[in-house]
PDB file of C-alpha atoms in Angstrom:
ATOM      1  CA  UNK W   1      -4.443   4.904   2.494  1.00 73.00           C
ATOM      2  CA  UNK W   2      -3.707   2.027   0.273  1.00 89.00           C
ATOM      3  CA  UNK W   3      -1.566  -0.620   1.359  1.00 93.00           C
ATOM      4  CA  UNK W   4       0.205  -3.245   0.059  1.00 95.00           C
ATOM      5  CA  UNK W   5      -2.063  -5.294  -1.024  1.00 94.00           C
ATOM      6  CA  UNK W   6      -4.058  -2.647  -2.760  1.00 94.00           C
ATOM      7  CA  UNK W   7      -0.996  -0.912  -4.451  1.00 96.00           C
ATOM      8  CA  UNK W   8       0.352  -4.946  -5.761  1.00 96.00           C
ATOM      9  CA  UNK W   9      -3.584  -5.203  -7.302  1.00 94.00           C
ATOM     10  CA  UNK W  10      -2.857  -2.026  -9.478  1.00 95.00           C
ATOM     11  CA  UNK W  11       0.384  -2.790 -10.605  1.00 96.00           C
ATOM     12  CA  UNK W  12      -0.575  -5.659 -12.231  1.00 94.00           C
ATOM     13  CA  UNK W  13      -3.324  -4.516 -13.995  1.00 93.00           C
ATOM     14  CA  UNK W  14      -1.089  -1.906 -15.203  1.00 96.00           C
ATOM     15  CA  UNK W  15       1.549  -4.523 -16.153  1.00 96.00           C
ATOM     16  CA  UNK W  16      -1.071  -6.219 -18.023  1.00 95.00           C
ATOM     17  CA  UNK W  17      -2.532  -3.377 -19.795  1.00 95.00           C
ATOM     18  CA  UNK W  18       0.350  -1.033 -20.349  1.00 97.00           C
ATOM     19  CA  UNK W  19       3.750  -2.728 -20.506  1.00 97.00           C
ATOM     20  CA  UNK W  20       5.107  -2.554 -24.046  1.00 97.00           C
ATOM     21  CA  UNK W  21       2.958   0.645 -25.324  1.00 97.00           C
ATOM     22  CA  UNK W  22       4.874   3.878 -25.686  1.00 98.00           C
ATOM     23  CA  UNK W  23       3.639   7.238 -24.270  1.00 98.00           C
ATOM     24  CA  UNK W  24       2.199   9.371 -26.832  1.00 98.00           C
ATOM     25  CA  UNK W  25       1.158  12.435 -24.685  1.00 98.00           C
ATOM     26  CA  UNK W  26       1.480  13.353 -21.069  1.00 98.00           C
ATOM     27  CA  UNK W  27      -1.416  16.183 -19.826  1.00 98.00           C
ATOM     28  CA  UNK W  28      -0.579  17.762 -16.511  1.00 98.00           C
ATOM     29  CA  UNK W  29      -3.994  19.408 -15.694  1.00 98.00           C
ATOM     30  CA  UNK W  30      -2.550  19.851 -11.658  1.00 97.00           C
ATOM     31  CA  UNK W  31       0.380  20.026 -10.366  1.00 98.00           C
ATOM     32  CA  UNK W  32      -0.002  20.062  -7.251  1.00 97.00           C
ATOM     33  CA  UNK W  33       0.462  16.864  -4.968  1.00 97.00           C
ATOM     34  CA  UNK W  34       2.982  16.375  -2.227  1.00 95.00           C
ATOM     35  CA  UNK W  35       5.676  17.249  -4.733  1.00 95.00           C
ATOM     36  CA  UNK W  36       4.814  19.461  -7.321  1.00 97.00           C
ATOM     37  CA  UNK W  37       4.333  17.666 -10.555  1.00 98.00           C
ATOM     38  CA  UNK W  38       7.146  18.046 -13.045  1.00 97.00           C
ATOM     39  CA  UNK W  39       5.376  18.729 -16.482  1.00 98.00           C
ATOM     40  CA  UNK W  40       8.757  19.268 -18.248  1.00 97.00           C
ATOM     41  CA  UNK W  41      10.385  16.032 -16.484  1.00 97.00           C
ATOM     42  CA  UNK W  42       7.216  13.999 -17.348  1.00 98.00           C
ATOM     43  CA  UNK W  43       7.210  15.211 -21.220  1.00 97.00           C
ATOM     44  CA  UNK W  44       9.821  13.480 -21.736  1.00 97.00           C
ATOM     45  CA  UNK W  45       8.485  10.277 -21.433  1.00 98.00           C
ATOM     46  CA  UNK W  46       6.779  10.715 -24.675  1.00 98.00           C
ATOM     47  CA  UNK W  47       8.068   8.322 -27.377  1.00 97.00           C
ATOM     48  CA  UNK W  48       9.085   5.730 -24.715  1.00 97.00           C
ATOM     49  CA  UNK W  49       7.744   2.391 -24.434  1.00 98.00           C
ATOM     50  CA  UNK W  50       7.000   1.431 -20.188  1.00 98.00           C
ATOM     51  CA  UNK W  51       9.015  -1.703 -20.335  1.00 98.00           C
ATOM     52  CA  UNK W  52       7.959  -3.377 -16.444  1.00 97.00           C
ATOM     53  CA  UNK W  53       5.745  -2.113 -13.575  1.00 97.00           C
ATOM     54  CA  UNK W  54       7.292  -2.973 -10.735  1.00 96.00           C
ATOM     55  CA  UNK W  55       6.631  -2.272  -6.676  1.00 96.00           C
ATOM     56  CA  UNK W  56       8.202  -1.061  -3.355  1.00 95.00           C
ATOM     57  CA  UNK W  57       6.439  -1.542  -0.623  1.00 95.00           C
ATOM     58  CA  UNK W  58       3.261   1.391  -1.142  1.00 95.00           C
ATOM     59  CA  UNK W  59       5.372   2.471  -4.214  1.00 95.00           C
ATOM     60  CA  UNK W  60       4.750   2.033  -7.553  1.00 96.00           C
ATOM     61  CA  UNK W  61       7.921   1.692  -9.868  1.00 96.00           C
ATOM     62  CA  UNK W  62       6.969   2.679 -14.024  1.00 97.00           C
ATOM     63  CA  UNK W  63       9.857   2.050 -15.810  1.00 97.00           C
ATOM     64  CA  UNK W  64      11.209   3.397 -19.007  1.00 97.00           C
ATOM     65  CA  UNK W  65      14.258   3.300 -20.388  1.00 94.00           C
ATOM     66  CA  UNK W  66      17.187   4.767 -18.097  1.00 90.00           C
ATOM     67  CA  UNK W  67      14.231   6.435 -15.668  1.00 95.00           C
ATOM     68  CA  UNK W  68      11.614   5.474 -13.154  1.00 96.00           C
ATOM     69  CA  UNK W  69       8.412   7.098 -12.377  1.00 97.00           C
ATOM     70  CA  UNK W  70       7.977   6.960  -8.904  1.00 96.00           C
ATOM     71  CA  UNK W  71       4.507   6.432  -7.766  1.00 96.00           C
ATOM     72  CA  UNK W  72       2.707   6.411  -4.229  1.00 95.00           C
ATOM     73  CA  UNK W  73      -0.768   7.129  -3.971  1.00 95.00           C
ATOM     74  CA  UNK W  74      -0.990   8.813  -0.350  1.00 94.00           C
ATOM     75  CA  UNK W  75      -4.222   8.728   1.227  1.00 90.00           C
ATOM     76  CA  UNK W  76      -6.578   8.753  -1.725  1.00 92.00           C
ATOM     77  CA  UNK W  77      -4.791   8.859  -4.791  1.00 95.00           C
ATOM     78  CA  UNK W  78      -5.462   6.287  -7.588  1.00 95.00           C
ATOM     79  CA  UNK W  79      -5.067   4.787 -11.353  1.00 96.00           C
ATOM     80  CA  UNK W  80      -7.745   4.412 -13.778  1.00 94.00           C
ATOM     81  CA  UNK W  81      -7.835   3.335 -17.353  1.00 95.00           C
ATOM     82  CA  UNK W  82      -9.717   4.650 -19.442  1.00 94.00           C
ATOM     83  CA  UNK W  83     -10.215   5.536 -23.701  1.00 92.00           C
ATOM     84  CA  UNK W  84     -10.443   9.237 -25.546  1.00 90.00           C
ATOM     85  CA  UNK W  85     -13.519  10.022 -24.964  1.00 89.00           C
ATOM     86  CA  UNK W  86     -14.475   8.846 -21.829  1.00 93.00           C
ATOM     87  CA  UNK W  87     -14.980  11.972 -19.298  1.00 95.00           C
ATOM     88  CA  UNK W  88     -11.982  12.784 -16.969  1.00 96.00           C
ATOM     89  CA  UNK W  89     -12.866  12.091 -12.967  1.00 94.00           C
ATOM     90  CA  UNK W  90     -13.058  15.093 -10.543  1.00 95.00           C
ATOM     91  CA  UNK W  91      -9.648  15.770  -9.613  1.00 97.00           C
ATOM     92  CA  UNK W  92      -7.486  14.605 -11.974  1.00 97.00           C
ATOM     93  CA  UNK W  93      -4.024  15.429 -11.921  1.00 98.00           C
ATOM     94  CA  UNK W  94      -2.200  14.109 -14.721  1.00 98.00           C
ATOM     95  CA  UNK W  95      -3.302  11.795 -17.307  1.00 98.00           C
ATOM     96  CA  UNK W  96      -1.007   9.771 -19.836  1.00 98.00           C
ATOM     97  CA  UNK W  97      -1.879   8.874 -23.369  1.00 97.00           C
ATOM     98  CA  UNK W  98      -0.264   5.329 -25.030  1.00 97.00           C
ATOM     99  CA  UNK W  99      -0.223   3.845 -28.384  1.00 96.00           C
ATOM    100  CA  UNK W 100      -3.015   1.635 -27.968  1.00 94.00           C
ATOM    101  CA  UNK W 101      -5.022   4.718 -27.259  1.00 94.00           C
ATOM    102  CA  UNK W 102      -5.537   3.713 -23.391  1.00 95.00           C
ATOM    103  CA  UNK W 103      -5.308   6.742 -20.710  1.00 97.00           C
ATOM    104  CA  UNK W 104      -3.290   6.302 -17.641  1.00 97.00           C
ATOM    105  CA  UNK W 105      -5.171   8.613 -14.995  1.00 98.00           C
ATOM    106  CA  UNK W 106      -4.152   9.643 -12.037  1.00 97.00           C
ATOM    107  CA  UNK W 107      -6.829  10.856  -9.718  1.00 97.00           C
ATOM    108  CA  UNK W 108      -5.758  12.552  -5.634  1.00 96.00           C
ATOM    109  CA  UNK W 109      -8.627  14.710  -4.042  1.00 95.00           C
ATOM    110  CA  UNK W 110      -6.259  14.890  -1.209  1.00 95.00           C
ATOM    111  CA  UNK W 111      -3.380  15.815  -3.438  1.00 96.00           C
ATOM    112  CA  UNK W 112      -0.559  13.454  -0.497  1.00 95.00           C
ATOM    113  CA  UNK W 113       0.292  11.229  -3.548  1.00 96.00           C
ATOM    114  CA  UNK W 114       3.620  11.496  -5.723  1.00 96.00           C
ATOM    115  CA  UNK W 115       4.222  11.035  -9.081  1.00 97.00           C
ATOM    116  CA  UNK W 116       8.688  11.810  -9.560  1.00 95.00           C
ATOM    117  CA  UNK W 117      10.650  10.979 -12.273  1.00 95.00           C
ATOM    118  CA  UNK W 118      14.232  10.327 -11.560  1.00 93.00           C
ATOM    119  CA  UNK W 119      16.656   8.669 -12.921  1.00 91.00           C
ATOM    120  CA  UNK W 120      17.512   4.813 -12.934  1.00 83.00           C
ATOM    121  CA  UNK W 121      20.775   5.327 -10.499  1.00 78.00           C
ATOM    122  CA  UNK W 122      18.656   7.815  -7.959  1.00 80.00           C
ATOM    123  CA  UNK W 123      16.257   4.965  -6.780  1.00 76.00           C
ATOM    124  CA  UNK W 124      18.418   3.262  -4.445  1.00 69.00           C
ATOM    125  CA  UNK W 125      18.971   5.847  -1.679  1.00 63.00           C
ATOM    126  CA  UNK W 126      15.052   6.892  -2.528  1.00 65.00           C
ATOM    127  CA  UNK W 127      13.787   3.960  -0.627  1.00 74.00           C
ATOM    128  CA  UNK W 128      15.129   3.092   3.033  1.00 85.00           C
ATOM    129  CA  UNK W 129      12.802   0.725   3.423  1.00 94.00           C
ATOM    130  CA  UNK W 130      12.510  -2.588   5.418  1.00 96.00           C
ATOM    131  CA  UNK W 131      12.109  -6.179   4.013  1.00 96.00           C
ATOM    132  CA  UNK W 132       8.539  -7.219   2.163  1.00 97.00           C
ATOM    133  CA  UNK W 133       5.652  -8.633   4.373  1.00 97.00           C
ATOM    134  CA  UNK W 134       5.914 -11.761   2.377  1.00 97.00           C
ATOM    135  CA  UNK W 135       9.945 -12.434   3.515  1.00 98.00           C
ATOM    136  CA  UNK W 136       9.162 -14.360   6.588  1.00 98.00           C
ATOM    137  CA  UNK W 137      12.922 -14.772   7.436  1.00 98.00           C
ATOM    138  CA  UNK W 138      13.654 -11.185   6.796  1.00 98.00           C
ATOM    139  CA  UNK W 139      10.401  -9.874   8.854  1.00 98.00           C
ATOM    140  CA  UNK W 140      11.342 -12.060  11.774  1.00 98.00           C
ATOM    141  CA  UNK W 141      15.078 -10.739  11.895  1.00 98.00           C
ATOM    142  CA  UNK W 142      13.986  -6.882  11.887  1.00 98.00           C
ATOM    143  CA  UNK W 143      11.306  -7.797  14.437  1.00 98.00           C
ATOM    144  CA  UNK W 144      13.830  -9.143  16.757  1.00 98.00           C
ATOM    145  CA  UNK W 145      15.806  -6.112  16.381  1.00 98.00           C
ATOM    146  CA  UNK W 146      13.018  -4.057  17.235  1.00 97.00           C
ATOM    147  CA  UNK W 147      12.541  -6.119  20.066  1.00 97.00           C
ATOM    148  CA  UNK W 148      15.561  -5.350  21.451  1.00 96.00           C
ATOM    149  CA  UNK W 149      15.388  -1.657  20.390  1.00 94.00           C
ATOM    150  CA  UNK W 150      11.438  -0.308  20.477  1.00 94.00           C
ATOM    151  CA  UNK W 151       9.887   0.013  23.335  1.00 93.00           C
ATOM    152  CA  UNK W 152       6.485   0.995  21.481  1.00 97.00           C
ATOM    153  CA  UNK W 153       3.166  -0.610  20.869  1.00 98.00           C
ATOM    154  CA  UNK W 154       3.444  -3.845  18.424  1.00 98.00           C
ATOM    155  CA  UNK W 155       0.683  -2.136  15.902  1.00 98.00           C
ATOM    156  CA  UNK W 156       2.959   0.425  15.626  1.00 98.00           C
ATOM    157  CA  UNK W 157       6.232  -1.156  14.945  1.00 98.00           C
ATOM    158  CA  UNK W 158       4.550  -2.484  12.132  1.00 98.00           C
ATOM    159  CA  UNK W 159       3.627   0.229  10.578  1.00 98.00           C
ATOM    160  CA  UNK W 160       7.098   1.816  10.621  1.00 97.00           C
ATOM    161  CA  UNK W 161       8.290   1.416   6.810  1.00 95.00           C
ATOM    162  CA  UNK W 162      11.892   1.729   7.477  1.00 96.00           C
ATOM    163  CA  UNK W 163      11.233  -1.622   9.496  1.00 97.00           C
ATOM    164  CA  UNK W 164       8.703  -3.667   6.945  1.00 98.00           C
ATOM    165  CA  UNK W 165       7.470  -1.976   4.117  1.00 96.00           C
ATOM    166  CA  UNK W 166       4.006  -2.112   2.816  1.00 96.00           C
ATOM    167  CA  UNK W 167       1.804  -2.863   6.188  1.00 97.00           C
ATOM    168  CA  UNK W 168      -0.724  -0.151   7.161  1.00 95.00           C
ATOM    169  CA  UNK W 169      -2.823  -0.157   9.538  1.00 96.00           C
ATOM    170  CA  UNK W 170      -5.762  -2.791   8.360  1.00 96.00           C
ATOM    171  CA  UNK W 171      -3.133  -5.695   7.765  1.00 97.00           C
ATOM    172  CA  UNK W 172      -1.138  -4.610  10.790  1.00 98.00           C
ATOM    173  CA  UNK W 173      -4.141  -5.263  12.869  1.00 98.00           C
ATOM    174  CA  UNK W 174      -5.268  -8.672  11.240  1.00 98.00           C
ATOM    175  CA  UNK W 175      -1.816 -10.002  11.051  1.00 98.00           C
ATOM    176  CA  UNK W 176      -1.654  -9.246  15.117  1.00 98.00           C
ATOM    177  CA  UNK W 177      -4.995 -11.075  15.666  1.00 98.00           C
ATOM    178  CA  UNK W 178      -4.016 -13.999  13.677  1.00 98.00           C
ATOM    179  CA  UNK W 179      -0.737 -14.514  15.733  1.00 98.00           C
ATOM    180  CA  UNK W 180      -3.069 -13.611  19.085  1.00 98.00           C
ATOM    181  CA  UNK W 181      -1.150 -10.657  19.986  1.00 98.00           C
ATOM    182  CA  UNK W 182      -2.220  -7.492  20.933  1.00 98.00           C
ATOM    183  CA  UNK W 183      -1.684  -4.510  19.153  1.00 98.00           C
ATOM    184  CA  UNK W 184      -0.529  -2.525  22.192  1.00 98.00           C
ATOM    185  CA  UNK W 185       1.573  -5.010  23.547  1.00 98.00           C
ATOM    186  CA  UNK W 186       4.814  -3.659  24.129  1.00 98.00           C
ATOM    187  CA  UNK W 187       7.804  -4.878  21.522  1.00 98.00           C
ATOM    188  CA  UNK W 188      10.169  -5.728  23.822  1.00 97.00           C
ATOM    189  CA  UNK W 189       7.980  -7.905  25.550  1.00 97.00           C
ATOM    190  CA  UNK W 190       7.401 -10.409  23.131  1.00 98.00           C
ATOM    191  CA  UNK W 191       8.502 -13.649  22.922  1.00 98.00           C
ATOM    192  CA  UNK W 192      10.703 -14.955  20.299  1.00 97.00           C
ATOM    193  CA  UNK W 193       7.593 -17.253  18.977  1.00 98.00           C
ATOM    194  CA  UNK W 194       5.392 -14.779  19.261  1.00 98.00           C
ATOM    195  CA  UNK W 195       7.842 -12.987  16.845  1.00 98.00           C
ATOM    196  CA  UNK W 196       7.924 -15.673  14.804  1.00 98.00           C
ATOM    197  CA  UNK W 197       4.154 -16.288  14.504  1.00 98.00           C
ATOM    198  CA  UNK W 198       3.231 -12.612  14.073  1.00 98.00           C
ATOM    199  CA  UNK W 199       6.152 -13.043  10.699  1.00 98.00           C
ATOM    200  CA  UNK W 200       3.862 -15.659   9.500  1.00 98.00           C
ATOM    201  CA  UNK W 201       0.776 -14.444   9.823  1.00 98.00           C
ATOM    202  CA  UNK W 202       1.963 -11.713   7.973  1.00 98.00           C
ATOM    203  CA  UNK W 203       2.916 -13.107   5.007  1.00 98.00           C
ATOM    204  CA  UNK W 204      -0.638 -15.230   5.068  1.00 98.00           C
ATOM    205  CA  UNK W 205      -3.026 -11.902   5.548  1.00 97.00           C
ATOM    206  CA  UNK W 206      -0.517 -10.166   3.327  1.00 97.00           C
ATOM    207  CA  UNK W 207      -0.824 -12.906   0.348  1.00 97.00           C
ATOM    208  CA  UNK W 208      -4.818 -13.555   0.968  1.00 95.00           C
ATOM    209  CA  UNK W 209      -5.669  -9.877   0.413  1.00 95.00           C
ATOM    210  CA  UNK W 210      -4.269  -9.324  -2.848  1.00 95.00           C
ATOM    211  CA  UNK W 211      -5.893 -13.061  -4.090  1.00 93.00           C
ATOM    212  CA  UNK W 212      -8.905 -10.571  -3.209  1.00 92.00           C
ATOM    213  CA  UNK W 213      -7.527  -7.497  -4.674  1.00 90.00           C
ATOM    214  CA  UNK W 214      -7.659  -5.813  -1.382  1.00 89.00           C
ATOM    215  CA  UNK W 215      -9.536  -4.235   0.605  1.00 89.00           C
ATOM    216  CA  UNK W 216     -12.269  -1.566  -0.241  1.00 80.00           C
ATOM    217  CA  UNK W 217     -13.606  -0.433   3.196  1.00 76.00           C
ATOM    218  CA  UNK W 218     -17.380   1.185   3.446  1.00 69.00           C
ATOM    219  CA  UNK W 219     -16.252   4.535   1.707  1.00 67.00           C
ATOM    220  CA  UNK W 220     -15.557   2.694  -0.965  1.00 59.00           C
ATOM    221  CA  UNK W 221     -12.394   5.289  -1.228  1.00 69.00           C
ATOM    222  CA  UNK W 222     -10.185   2.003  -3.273  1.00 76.00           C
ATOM    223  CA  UNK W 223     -10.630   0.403  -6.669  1.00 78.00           C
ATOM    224  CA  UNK W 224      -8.383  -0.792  -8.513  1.00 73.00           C
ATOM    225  CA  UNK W 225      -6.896   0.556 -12.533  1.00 77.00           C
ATOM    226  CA  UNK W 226     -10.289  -1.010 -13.730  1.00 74.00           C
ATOM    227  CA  UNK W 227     -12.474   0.213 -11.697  1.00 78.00           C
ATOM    228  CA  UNK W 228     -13.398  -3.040  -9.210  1.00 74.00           C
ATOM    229  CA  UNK W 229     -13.214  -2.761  -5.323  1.00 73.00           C
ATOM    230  CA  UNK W 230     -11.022  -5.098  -3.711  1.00 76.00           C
ATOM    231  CA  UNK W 231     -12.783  -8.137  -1.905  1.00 69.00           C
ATOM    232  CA  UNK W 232     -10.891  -8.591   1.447  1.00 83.00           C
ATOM    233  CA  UNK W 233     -13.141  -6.820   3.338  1.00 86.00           C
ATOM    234  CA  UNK W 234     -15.383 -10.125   3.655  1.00 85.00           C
ATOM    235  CA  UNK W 235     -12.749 -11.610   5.463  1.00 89.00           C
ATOM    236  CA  UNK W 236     -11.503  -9.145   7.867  1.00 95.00           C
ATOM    237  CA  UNK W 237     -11.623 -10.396  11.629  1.00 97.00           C
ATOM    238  CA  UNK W 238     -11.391  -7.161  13.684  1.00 98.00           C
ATOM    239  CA  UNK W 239     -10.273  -4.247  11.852  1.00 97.00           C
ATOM    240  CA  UNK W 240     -13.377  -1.810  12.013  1.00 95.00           C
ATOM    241  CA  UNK W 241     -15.296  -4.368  13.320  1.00 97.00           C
ATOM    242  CA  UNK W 242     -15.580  -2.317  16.968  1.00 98.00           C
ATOM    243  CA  UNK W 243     -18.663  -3.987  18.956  1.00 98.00           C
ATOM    244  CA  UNK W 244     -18.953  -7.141  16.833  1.00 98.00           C
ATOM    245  CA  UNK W 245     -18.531 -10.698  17.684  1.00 98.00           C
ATOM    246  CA  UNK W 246     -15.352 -12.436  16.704  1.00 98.00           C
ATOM    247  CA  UNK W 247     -15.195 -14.969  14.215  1.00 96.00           C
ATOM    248  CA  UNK W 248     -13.392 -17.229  16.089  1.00 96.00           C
ATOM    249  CA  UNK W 249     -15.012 -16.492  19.877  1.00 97.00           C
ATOM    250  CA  UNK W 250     -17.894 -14.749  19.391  1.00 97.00           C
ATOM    251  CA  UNK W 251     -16.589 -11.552  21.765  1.00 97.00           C
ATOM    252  CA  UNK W 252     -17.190  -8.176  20.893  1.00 98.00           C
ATOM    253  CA  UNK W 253     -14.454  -6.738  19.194  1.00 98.00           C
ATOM    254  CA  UNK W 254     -12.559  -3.870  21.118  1.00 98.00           C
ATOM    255  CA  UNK W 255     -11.177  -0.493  19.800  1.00 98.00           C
ATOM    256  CA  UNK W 256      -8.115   1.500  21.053  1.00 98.00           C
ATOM    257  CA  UNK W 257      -6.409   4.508  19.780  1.00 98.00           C
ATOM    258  CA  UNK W 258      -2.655   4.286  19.677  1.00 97.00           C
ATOM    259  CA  UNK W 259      -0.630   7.561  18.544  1.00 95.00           C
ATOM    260  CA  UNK W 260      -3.794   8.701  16.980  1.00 95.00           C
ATOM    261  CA  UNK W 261      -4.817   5.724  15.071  1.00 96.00           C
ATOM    262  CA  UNK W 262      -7.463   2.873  15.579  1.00 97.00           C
ATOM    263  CA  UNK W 263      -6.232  -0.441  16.353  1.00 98.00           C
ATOM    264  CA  UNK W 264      -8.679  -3.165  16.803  1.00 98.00           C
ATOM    265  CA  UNK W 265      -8.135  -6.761  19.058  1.00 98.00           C
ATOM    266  CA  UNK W 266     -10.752  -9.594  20.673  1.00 98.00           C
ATOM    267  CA  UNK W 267      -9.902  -9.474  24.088  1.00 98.00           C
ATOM    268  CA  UNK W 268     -10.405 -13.291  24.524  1.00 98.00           C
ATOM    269  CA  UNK W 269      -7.999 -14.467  21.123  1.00 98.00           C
ATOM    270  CA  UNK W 270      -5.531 -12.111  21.712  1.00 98.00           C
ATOM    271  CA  UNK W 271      -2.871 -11.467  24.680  1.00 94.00           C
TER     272      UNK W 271
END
């Protein structure tokens, strides 16, 4: 699923490409995502210009005037641009035509994304979301909350959205082995600098990944509105790295499963 870092990487090339064209057209060739597409609702965004591309955590914001097109790409949706022409992906939900004759294509073979249009006033109650990775101050506050008020594994505190919004599961895990925590290290037990070293390393992993435009793992499942994979994956210290030496140690990375999901630590760097 994209994170992030991945999700910040698209919006600006959409920014860059798009912002200041009008829609022309709108083609709905499926409907069906997570939400059912809204052909009618999206129709009408024909003859407006997308003034800013914004994001929420994982959620894209396309804004027009007086309404927002909500955007999250679930597991394997994505963007493309592309020209008439140029054949349509496998898959292909909906695909939006612009003045300068570029395509905004939306591609889900999983069909978990959303694409909603609502209106300007809606958005605020449509995202209960915690502070951004990157607002260390923020982060450590609703960590010390949760300190006080989780009693699950780290990993998975920072994956809940309504707590910090935009960490998944690969920044989760590098953020926790740059502060040398364990993921399954219970909240509650951890220190206030531990707390405020895991906020930090956040922010760092958070901001280094989308310099490299993310991550594209070996199923080369993300690229970004152009077409380029994202170039974190160099850099990654444990996640998926099960068996191999750290960077820093040289110990074999270990693997645990925590509510169903891989989390990845050096048993020597972290504690």
């Amino acid at each position: 699923m994209p994170e992030l870092p991945e999700v910040e990487t698209v919006r600006r090339a959409l920014a860059q490409h798009l912002c200041g064209q009008e829609v022309t057209a709108v083609q709905v060739l499926n409907p069906r995502l997570r939400m059912a597409v809204d052909a009618r609702a999206l129709a009408g965004l024909v003859g407006l210009p997308l003034q800013a591309v914004n994001r929420r955590g994982k959620y894209l914001l396309l804004l027009f005037s007086g309404r927002i097109l909500v955007c999250h790409l679930g597991m394997s949706g994505r963007f493309s641009l592309s020209l008439p022409g140029e054949e349509l992906p496998a898959h292909t939900h909906v695909v939006f035509a612009f003045t300068s004759r570029q395509r905004l294509v939306y591609v889900d073979p999983r069909r978990f994304g959303l694409l909603l249009l609502v209106d300007r006033e809606e958005l605020i109650p449509f995202f209960p979301l915690g502070p951004e990775p990157t607002d260390v101050s923020a982060v450590e506050q609703q960590l010390l909350v949760a300190k006080k008020r989780s009693k699950s594994p780290v990993r998975n505190v920072l994956l809940d959205q309504k707590i910090i919004a935009g960490v998944g599961n690969i920044y989760a895990n590098e953020a926790l082995f740059a502060a040398g925590i364990r993921p399954q290290t219970p909240m509650g037990r951890l220190t206030r600098k531990q707390i405020s070293a895991l906020s930090v390393a956040l922010r760092q992993v958070i901001e280094r990944a989308i310099a490299a435009g993310g991550t594209t793992l070996k199923d080369g499942s993300f690229r970004n509105a152009l077409g380029d994979p994202g170039y974190f994956a160099v850099d990654l210290a444990v996640y998926d790295r099960e068996g191999q030496p750290c960077v820093r140690c040289g110990k074999g990375i270990r693997r645990l499963v925590l509510t169903g999901r891989s989390a990845y630590f050096c048993p020597s760097c972290q504690h």
